[in-house]
Short mmCIF file of C-alpha atoms in Angstrom, two decimals:
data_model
loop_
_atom_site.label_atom_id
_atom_site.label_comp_id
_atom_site.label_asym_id
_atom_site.label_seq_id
_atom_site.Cartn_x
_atom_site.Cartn_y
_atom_site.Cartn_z
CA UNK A 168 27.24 -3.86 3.58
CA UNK A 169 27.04 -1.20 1.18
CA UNK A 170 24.31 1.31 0.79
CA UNK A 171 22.05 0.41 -1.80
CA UNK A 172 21.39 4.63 -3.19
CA UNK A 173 24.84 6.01 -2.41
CA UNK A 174 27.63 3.18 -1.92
CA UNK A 175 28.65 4.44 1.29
CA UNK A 176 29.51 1.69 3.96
CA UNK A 177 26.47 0.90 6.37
CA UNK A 178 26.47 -0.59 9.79
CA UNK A 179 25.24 -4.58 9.51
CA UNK A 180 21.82 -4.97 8.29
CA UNK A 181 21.27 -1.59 7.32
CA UNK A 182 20.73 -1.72 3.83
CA UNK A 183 20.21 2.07 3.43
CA UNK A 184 22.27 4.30 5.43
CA UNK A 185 20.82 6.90 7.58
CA UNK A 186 21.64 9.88 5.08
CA UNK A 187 19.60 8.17 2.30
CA UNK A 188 16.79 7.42 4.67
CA UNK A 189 16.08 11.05 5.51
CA UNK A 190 16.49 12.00 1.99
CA UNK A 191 13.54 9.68 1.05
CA UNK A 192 10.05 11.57 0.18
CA UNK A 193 8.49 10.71 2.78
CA UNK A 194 4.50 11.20 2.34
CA UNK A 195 3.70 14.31 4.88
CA UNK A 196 1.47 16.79 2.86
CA UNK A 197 -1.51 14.35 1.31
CA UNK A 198 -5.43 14.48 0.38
CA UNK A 199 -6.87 13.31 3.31
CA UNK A 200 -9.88 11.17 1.46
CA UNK A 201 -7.50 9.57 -1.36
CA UNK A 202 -4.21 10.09 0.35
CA UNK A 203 -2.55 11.66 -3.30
CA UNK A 204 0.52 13.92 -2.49
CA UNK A 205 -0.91 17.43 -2.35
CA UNK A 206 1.47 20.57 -2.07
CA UNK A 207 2.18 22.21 1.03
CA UNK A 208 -1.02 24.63 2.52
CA UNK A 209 -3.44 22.91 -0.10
CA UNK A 210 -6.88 21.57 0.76
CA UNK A 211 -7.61 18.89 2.82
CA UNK A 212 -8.96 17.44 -0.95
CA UNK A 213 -7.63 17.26 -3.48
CA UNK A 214 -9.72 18.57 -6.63
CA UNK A 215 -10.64 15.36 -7.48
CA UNK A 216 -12.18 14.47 -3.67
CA UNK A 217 -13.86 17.32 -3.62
CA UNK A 218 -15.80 16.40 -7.26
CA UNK A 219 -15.99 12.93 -5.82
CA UNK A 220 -14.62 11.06 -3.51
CA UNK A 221 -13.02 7.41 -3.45
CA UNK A 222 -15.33 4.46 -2.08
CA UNK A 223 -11.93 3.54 0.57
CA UNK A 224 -12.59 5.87 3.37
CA UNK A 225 -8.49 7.26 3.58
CA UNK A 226 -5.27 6.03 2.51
CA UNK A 227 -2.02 6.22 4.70
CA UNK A 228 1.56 5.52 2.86
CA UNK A 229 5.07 6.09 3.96
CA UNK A 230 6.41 7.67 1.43
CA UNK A 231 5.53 9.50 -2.41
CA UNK A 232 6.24 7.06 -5.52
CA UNK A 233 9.15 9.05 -6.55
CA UNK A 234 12.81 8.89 -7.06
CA UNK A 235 14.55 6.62 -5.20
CA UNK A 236 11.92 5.22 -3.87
CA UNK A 237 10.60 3.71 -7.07
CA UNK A 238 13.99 2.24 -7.57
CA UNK A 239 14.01 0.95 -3.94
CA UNK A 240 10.14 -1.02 -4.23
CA UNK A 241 10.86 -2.68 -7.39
CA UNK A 242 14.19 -4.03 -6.01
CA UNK A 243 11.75 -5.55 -3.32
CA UNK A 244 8.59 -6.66 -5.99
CA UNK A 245 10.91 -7.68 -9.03
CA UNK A 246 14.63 -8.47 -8.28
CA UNK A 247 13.62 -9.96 -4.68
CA UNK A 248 15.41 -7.97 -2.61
CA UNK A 249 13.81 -8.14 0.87
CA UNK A 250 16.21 -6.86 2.68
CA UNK A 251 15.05 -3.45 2.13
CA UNK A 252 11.75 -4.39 2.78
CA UNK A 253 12.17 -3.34 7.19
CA UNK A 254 13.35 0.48 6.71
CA UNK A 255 10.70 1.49 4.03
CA UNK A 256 8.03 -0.52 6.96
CA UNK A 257 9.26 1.37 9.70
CA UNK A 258 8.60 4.60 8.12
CA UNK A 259 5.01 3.31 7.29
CA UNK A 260 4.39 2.17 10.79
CA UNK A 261 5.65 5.76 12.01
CA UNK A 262 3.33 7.47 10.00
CA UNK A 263 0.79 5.22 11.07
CA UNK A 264 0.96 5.51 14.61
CA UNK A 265 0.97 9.52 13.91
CA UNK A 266 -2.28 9.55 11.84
CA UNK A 267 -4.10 7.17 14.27
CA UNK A 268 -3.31 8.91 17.47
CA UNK A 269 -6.37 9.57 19.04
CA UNK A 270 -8.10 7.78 16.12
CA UNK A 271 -9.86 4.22 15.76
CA UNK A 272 -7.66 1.77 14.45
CA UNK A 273 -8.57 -0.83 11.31
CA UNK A 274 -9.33 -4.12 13.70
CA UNK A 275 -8.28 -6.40 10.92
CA UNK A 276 -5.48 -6.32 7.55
CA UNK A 277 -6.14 -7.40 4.57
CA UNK A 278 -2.77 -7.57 2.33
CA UNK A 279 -4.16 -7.20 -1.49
CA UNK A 280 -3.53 -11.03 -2.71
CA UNK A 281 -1.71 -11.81 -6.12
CA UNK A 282 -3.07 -14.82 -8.49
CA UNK A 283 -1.53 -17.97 -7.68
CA UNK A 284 0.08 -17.75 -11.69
CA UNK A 285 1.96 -14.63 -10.36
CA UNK A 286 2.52 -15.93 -6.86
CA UNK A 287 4.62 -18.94 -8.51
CA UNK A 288 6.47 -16.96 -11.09
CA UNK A 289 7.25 -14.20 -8.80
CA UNK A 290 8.00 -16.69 -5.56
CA UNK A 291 6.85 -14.17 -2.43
CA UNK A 292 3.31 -12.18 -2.10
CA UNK A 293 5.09 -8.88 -1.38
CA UNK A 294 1.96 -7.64 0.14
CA UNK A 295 1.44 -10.13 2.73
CA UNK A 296 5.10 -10.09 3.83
CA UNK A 297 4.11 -6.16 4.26
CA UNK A 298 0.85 -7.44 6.27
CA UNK A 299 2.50 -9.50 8.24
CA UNK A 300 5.58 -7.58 9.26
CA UNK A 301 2.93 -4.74 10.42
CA UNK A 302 0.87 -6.78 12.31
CA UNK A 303 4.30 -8.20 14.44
CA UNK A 304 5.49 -5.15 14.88
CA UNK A 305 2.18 -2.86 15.48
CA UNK A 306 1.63 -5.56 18.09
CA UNK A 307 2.99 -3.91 21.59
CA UNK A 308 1.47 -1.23 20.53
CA UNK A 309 -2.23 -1.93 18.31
CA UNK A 310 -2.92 -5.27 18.42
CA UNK A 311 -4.62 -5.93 14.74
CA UNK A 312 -5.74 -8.84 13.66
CA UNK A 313 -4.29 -10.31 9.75
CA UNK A 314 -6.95 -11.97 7.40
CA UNK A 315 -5.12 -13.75 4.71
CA UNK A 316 -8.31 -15.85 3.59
CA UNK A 317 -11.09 -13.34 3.18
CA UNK A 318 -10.39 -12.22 -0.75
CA UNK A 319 -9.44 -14.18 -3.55
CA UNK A 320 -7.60 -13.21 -6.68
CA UNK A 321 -9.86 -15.30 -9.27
CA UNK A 322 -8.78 -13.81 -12.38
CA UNK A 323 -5.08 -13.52 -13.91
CA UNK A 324 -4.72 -10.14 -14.81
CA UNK A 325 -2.07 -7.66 -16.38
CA UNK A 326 0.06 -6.15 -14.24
CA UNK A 327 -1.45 -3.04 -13.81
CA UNK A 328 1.53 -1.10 -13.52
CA UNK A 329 2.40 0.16 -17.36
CA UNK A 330 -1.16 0.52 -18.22
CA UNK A 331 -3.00 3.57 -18.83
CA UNK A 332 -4.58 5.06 -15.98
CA UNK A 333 -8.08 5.10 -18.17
CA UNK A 334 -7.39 0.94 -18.45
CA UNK A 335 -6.48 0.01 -14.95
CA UNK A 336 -10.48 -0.24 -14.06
CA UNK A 337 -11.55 -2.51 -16.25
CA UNK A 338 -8.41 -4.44 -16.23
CA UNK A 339 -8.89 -5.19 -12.84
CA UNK A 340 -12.78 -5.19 -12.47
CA UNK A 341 -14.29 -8.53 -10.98
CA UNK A 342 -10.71 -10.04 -10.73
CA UNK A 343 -11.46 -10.42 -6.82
CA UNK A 344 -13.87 -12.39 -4.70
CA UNK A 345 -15.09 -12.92 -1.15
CA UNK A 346 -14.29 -16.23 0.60
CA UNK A 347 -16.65 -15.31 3.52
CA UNK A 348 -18.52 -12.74 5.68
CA UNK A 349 -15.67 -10.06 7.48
CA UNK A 350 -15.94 -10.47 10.64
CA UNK A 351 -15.14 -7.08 11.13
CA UNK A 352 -16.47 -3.43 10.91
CA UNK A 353 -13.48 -1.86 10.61
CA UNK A 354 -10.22 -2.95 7.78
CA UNK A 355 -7.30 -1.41 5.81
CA UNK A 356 -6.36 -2.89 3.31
CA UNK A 357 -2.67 -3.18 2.51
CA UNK A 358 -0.33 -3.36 -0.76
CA UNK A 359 2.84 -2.10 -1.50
CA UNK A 360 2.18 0.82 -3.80
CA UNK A 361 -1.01 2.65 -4.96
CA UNK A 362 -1.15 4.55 -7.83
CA UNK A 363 -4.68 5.24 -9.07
CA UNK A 364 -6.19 3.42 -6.51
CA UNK A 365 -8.36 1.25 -8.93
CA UNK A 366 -7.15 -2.43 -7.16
CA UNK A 367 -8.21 -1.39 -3.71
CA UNK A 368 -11.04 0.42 -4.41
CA UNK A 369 -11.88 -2.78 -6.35
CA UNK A 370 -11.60 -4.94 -3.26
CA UNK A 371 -13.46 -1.96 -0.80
CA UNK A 372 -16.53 -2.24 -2.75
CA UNK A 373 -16.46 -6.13 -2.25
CA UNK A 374 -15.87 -5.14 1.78
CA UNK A 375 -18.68 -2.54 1.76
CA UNK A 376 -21.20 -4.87 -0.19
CA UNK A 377 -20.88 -7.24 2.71
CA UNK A 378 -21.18 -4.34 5.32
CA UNK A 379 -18.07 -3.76 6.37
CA UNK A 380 -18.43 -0.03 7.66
CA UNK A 381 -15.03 1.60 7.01
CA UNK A 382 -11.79 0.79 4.29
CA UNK A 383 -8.74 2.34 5.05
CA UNK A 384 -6.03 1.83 2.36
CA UNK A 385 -2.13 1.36 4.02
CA UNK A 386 0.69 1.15 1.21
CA UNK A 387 4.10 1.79 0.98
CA UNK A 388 4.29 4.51 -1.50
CA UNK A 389 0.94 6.98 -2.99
CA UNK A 390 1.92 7.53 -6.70
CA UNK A 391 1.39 11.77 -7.40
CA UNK A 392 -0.87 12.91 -10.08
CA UNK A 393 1.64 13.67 -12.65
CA UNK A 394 2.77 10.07 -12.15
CA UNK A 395 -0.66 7.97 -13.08
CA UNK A 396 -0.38 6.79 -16.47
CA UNK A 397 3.41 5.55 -15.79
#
């Protein structure tokens, strides 16, 4: 198997070699109320947080929605290639265990559900093949529960990505609903990349309204600032 980013041969089932891996920017240096990339010594907000902050309580990722990552993710949402779906996880699941040590953990996932018009066009929810793969492999160490049933995608919406950021909001207001009470206190809710945050806040203030006491948001890649509106 060849290396998807450089060519170079890679041991079986290692769709990115090693070298690439470490080259990947990975999300260290973030706001720690909206999880945007912040530089190195900033604030623990961002300006924005500090003006107001997000109705999610913190958001996790593995990695900053840059290049190669970009290229990587939509290989995985748009061409189907979930193969390279395991390495990007296992960076998410390190950082993870880092920020939550000595830390509640989220009792419950929610994966961020596509319309069932997307879901046949598109074949695979990536977001709930990210849910599930962190629930099997959090397991030995966090046991968390995965709710697949409790919110409903009711309206067919644009994608968001290649929309303004000023139009993602009310593209995607009321395009969610609640199948039943949470049974929990505690979530995160999890999708593959968030950029300005407008689809999981969406679904946190459904959450909150039916008292659900903390949202944490888990993705794959936080988009930086100078990256919204792409």
């Amino acid at each position: 198997m060849s290396c998807l980013l450089c060519r170079a041969d890679t041991p079986m089932n290692q769709p990115v070699c090693g070298l690439c891996m470490k080259s990947l920017p990975v999300a260290e240096q973030h706001c720690q109320s909206c999880g945007i990339p912040v530089p190195l010594n900033a604030l623990e907000l961002c300006a924005r947080c500090l003006q107001k902050k997000p109705v999610f309580d913190a958001c996790y990722s593995a990695f900053n929605y840059e290049f190669p990552v970009d290229h990587l993710l939509k290989q995985i949402k748009y061409h189907q290639q979930l193969i390279y779906l395991p390495p990007v996880t296992d960076q998410l699941i390190r950082n993870l265990i880092h920020h939550y040590d000595g830390r509640e953990w989220p009792q419950a996932i929610v994966p961020v559900p596509l319309h069932n018009k997307r879901l046949r066009a598109r074949g695979f929810d990536q977001a709930l093949l990210l849910a599930r793969r962190l629930v099997k492999d959090l397991q030995p160490c966090q046991p968390i529960k995965l709710e697949t049933r409790l919110i409903k995608r009711r309206k067919h919406t644009a994608p968001q990505q290649g929309l303004k950021a000023s139009k993602r909001k009310s593209n995607i207001r009321n395009a969610f609903s609640m199948t039943g009470r949470p049974s929990h206190q505690h979530l995160a809710i999890v999708d593959d990349v968030v950029t300005t945050g407008e689809t999981v806040s969406e679904i946190t203030r459904l959450l909150k309204k039916q008292g659900v006491e903390r949202v944490d948001i888990w993705c794959l890649a936080r988009t930086p600032d100078y990256r919204q509106d792409l």
